[in-house]
Coordinates of C-alpha atoms and ligand atoms in Angstrom, one line a residue:
X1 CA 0.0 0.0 0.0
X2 CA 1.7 3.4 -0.6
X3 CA 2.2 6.4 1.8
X4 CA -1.2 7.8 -0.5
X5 CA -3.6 5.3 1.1
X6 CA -2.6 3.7 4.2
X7 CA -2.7 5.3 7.3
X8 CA -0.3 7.1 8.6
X9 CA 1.4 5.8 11.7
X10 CA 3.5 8.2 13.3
X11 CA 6.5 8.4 15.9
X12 CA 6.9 12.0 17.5
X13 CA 10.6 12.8 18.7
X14 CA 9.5 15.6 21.2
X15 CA 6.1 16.8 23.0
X16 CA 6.9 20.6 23.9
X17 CA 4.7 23.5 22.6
X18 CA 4.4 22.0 18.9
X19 CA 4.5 18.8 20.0
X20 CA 1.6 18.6 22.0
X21 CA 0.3 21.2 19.5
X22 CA 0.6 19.0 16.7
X23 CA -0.8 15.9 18.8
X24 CA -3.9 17.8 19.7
X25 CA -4.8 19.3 15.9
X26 CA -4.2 15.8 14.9
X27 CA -7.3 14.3 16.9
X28 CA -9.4 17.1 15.5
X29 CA -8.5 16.2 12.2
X30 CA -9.4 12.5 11.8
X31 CA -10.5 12.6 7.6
X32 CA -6.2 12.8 7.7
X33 CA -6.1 9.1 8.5
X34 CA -2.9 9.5 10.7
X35 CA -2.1 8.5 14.2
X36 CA 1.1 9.2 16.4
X37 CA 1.8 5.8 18.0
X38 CA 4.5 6.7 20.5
X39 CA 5.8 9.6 21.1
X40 CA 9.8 9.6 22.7
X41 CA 10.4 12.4 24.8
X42 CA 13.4 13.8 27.0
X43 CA 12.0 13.9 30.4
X44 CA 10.0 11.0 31.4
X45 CA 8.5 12.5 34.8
X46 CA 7.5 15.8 33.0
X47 CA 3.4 15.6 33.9
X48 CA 1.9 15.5 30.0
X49 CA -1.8 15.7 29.2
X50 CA -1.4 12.3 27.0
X51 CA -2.1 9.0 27.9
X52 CA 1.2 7.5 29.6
X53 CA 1.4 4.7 27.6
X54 CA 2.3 6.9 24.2
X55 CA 5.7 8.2 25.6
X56 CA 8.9 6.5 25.9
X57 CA 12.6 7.6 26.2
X58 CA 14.2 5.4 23.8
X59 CA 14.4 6.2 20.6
X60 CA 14.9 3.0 19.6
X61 CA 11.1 2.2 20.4
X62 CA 10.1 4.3 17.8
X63 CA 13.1 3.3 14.9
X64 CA 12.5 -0.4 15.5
X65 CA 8.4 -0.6 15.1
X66 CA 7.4 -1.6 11.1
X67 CA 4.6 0.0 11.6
X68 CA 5.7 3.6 12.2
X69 CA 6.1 4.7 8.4
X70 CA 6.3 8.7 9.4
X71 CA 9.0 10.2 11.8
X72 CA 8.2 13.8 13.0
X73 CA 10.8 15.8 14.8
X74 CA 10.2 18.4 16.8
X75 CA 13.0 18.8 19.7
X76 CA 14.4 21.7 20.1
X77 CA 18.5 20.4 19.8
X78 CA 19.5 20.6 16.8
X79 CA 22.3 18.6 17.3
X80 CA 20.2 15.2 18.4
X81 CA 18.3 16.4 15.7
X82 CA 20.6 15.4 13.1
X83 CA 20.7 12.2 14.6
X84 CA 17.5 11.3 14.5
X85 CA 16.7 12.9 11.0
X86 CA 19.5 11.5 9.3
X87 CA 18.8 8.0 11.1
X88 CA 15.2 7.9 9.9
X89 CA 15.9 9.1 6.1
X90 CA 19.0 6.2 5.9
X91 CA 16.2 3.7 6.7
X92 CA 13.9 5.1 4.3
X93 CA 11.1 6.5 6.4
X94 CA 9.6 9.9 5.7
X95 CA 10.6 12.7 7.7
X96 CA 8.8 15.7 9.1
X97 CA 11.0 18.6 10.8
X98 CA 10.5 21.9 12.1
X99 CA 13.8 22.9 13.2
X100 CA 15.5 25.4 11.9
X101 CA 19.1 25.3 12.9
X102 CA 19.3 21.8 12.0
X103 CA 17.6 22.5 8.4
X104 CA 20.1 26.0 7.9
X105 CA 23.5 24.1 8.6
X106 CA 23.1 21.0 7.4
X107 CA 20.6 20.8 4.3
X108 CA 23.3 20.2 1.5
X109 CA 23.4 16.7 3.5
X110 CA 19.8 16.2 4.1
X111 CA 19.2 16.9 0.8
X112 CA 21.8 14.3 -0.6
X113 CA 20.3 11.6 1.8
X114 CA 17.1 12.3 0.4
X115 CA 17.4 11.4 -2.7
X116 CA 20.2 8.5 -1.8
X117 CA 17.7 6.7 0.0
X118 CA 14.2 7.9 -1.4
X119 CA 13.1 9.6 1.4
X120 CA 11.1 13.0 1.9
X121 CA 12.2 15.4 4.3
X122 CA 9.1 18.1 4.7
X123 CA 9.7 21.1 6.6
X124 CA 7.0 23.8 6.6
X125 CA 6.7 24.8 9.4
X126 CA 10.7 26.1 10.0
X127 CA 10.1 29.1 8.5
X128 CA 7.3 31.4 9.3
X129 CA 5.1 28.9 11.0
X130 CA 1.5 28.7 9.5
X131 CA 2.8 30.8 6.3
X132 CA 3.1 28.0 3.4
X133 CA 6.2 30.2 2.0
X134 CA 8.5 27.3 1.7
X135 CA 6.6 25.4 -1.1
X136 CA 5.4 28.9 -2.5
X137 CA 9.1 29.9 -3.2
X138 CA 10.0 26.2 -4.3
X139 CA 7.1 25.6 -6.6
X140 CA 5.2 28.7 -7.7
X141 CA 8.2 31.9 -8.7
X142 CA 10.7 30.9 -11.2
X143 CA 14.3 32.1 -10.0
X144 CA 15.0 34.7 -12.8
X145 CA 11.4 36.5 -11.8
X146 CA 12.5 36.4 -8.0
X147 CA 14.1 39.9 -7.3
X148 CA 13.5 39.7 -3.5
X149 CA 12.4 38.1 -0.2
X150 CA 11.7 40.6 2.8
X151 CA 10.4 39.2 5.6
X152 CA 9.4 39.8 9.8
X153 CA 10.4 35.6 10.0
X154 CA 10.8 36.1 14.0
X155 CA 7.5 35.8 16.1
X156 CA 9.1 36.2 19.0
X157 CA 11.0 39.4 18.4
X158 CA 8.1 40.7 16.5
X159 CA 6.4 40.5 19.6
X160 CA 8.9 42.4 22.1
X161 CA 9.2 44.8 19.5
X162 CA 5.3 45.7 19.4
X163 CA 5.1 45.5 23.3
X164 CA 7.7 48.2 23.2
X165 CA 6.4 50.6 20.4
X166 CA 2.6 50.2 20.8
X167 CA 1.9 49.3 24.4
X168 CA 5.1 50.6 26.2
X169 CA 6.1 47.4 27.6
X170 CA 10.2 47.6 28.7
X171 CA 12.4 44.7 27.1
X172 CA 12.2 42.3 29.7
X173 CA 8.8 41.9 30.1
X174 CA 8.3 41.7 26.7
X175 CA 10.5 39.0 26.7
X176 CA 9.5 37.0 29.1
X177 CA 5.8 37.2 27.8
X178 CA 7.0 35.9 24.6
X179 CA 8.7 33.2 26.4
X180 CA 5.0 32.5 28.8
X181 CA 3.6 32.4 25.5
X182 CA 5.4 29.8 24.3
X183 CA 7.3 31.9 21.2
X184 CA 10.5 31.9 22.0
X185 CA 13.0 29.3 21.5
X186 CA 13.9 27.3 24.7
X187 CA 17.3 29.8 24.5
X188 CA 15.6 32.7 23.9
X189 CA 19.2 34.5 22.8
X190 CA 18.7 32.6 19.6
X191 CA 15.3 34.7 18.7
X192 CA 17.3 37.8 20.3
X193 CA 20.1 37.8 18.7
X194 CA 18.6 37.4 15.2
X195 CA 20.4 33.8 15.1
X196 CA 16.8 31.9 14.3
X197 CA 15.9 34.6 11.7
X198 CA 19.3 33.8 10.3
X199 CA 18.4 30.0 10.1
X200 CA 15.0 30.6 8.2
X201 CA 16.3 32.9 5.8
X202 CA 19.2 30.2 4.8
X203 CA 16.3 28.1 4.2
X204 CA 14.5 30.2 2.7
X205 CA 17.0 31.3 0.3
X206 CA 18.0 27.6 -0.7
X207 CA 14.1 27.6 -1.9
X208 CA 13.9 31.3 -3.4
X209 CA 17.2 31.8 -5.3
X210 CA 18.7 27.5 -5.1
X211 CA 21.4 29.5 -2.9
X212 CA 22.7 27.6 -0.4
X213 CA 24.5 29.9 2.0
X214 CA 26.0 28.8 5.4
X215 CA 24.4 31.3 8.4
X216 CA 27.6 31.8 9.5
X217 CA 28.2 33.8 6.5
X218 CA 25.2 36.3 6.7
X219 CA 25.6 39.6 8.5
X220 CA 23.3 39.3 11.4
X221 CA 22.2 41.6 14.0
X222 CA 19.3 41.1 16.7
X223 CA 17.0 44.0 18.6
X224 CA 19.2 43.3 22.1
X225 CA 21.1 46.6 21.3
X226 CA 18.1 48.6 20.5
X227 CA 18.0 51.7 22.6
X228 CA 15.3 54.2 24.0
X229 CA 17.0 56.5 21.7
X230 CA 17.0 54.7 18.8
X231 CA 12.6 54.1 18.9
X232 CA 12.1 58.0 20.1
X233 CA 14.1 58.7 16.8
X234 CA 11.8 56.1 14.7
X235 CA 8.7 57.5 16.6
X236 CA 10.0 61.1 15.8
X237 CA 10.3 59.8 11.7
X238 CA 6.8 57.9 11.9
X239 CA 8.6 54.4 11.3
X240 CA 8.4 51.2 13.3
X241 CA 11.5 49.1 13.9
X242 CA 11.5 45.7 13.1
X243 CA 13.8 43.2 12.7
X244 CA 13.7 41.8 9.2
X245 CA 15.4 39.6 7.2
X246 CA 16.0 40.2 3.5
X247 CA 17.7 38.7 -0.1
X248 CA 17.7 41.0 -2.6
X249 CA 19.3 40.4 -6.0
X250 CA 22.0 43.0 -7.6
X251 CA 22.4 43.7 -10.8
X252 CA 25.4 41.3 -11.1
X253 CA 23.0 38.0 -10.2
X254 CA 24.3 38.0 -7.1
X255 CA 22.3 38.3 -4.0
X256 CA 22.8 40.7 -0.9
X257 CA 21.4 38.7 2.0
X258 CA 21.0 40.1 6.1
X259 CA 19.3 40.0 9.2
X260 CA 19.2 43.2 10.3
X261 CA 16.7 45.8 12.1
X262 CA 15.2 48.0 9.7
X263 CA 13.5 51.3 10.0
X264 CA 9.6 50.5 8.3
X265 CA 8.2 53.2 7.3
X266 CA 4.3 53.0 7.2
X267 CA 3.5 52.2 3.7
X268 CA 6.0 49.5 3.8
X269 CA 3.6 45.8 3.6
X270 CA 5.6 44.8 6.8
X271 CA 4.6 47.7 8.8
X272 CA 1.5 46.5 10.3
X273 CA 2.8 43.1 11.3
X274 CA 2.6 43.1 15.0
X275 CA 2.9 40.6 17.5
X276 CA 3.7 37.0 16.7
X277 CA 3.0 37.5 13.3
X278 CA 5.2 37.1 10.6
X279 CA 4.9 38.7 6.8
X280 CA 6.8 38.2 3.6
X281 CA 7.3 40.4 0.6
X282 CA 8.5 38.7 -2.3
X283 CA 9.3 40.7 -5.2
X284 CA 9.5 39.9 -8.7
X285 CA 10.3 41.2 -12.2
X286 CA 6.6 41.0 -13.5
X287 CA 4.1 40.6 -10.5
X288 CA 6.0 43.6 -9.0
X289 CA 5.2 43.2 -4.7
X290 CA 3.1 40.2 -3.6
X291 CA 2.5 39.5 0.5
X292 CA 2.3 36.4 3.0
X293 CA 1.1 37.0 6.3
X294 CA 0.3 34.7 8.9
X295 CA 1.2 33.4 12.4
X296 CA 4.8 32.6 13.1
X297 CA 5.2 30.8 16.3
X298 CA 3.1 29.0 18.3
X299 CA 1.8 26.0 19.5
X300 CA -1.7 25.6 16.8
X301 CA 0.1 27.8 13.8
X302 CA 3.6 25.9 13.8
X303 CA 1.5 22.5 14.3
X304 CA -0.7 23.6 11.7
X305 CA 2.2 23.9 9.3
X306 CA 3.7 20.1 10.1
X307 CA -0.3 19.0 9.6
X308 CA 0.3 20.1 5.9
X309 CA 3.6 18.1 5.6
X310 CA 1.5 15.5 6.4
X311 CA -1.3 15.8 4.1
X312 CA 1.7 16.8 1.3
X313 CA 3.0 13.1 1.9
X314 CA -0.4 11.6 0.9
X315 CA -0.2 13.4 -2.5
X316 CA 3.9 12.1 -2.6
X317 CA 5.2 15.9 -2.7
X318 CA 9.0 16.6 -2.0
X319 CA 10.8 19.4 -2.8
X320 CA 12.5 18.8 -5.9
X321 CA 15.2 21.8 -5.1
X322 CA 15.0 22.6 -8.5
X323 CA 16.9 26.0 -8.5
X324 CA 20.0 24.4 -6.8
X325 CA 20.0 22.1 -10.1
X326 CA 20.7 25.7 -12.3
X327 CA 23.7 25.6 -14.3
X328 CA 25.4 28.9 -13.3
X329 CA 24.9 28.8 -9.1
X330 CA 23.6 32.0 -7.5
X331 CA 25.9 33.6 -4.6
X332 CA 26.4 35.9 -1.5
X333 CA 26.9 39.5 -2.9
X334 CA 30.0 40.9 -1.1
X335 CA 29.6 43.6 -3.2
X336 CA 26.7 46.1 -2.2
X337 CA 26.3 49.2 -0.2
X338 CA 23.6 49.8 2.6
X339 CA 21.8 52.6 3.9
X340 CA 21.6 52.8 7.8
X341 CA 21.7 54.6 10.8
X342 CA 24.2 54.2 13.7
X343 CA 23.9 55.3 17.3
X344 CA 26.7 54.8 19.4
X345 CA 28.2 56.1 23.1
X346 CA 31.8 57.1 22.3
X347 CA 33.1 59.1 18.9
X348 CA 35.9 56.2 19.1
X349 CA 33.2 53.0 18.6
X350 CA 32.2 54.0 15.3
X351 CA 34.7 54.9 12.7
X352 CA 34.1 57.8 10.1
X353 CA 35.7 56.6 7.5
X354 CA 33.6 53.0 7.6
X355 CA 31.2 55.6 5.9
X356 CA 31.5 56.3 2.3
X357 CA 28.8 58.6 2.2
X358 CA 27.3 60.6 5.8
X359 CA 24.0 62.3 5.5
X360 CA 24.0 63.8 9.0
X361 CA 26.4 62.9 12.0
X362 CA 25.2 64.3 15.5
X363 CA 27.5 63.8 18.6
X364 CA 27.2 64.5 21.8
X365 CA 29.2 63.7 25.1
X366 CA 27.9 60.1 25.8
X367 CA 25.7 60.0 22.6
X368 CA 26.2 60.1 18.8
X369 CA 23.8 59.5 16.0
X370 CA 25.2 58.8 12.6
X371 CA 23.3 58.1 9.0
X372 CA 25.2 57.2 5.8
X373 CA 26.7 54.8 3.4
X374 CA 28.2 51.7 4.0
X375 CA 30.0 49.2 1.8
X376 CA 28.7 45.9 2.9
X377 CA 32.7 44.9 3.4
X378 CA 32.5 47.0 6.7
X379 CA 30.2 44.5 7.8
X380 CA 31.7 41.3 6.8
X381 CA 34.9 42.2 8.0
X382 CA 34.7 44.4 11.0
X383 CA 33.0 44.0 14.4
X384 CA 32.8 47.8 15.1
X385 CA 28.8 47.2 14.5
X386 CA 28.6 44.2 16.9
X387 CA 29.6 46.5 20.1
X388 CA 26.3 46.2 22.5
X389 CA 26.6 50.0 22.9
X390 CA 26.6 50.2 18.9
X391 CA 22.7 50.1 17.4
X392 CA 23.5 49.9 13.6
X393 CA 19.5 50.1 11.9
X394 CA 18.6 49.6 8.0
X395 CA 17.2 52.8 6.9
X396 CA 14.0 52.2 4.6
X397 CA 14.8 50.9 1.0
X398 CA 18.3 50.4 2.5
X399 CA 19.7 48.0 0.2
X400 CA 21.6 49.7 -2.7
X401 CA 23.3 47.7 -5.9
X402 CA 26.4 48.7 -5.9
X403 CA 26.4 49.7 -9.7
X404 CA 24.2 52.2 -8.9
X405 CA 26.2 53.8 -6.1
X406 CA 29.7 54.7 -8.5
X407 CA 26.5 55.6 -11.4
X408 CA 25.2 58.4 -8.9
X409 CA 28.8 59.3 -7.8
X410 CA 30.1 59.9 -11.3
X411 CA 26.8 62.4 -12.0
X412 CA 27.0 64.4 -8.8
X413 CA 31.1 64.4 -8.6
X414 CA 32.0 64.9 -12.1
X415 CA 35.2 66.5 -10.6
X416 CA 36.4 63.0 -9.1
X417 CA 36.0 61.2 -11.9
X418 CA 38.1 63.0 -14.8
Ligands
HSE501 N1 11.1 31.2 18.3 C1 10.5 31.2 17.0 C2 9.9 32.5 16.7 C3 9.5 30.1 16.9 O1 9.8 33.3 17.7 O2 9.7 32.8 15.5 C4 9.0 29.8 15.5 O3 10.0 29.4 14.7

């Protein structure tokens, strides 16, 4: 009987907030035809609302029963992750994952292993939650229409971020709302520090533009260095701040790829996402500006996401990963300029001549503001901009193709040029 018709029988590697999630959608959805038959968990003396006999500790319960033909993971360690991914796809049995770390660093070899052993891995709900963006990008925009993906791909920062702005909630609490909630990641540092925005995007990129980039390689800031100063000045401009995560392709094929928080200005798409919503702009050469909003973390959005894995297994889907099979591979851009604002404590934190264009410079005693032009290079190769007391922000429309920089030079600085 294939996967199409026979039920599915499934073992769960993890019972936390999408876990149980999952577990509980599942029984409301019975026309689905699938069942999870054990469930293996970390903590056995955790109190679950389950019946006992569906959890175990040992994996091995759940790899050595020929009836479980559907393996979803949903731990939050990436590392025993791997372990049990990889272990599941060698033996041939379909996976489900949701985890993002695991997904952005080691996809080249998940990807191999699927195909080496016939195997789907289905992974919706890493990225965005209950926003099917992954198998938009893979199926539905051909790669040489794709200009751009913008997207709020964070719930949890989202969220601090609108307690702050719209309801005057300080960082903390915000935070540990988001963590009540059940938003954050179990090391909430990770959503902070713009480290599982950094994850999605990889993936998302690998689906968007067949560019597989390591995160490592992705300039990456979070919203812990955001300052009082730094939302009176968007408050003062009429922008939100919000931590978004972008790919935009330069007029060399290349892409320019960050994580960074960006100044929104109101009739920017992403402006009204609040909360633990996420939004996506994707951008192409003909359809011009098209938008994806949903939930982004969660216990019934995420769940809701690995729910349509499932059903995407009756009907034998798998990515096909089609725009990493094109002939000339797409790349980072190290070659791109960006358009931000810096506020800093000391003159000596930020230097002057990282700049290669200032459009205002303000300093006081214990407080400078600075707004400019940047080569991307200052980024990738200096920390300046990862000093705590540093708050480097995208200004709107921030991303600039570098061909058009030395274009505008040459017309307004004739002088320099002859
Ligand atoms: N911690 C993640 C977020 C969960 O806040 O977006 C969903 O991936």
């Amino acid at each position: 009987m294939s996967i199409q018709t026979k039920k599915l029988v499934i073992g769960l590697f993890g019972f936390g907030v999408v876990g149980e999630g999952l577990y509980r959608v599942l029984q409301q959805t019975p026309g689905l035809n699938a069942e999870v038959k054990r469930v293996c968990i970390k903590h056995a003396d955790k109190p679950r609302n389950a019946p006992p006999e569906l959890f175990t500790t040992d994996p091995e319960t759940l790899f050595d029963d020929p009836e479980i033909n559907l393996i979803i993971e949903l731990i939050d360690d990436a590392d025993a992750a791997f372990h049990l991914v990889t272990r599941a796809l060698k033996k041939g049995i379909a996976v489900v994952s949701a985890n993002k770390k695991l997904l952005a660093e080691h996809l080249d070899l998940l990807i191999e292993l699927q195909q080496k052993y016939q195997a789907p891995l289905l992974y919706e709900a890493a990225a965005c939650a209950s926003i099917p963006v992954i198998r938009n990008l893979e199926e539905y925009y051909d790669n040489d229409l794709l200009q751009r993906i913008c997207g709020i791909v964070n719930g949890s920062t989202n969220y601090i971020l609108s307690k702050i702005f719209d309801e005057d909630i300080d960082f903390e609490t915000a935070l540990r709302q988001a963590q009540a909630e059940g938003f954050a990641e179990s090391d909430p540092s990770t959503d902070v520090e713009g480290l599982d925005a950094r994850n999605k995007l990889c993936i998302l990129l690998t689906h968007a533009f067949g560019l597989r980039a390591r995160p490592q390689d992705i300039p990456c800031l979070g919203i812990q260095q955001l300052k009082q100063a730094d939302a009176d000045y968007a408050r003062e401009k009429g922008f939100a701040i919000k931590l978004v995560a972008q790919a935009q392709k330069q007029s060399d094929g290349q892409v320019a790829t960050l994580v960074l928080p960006q100044f929104v200005a109101p009739e920017n798409l992403l402006y009204n996402v609040k909360q633990e919503y996420n939004g996506v702009v994707i951008e192409t050469n003909f359809a011009d500006k098209q938008f994806f909003y949903g939930k982004g973390a969660g216990s019934f959005p995420t769940a809701s996401a690995v729910l349509s894995d499932l059903s995407a297994l009756r009907y034998r889907y798998r990515y096909e990963y089609k725009k990493l099979r094109h002939s000339v591979p797409t790349t980072l851009s190290e070659d791109y300029y960006l358009k931000v604002y810096v506020s800093f404590e000391q003159l000596y934190q930020v230097p002057r001549e990282a700049f290669q264009e200032i459009y205002q410079w303000s300093s006081a005693a214990d407080f400078c503001q600075v707004s400019g032009l940047l080569h991307i290079s200052q980024l990738l190769e200096h920390d300046w901009w990862k000093n705590d007391s540093v708050s480097l922000i995208l200004l709107p429309d921030g991303i600039i193709d570098a061909r058009t920089v030395q274009t505008k030079k040459y017309q307004r600085k004739p002088e320099l040029v002859f």
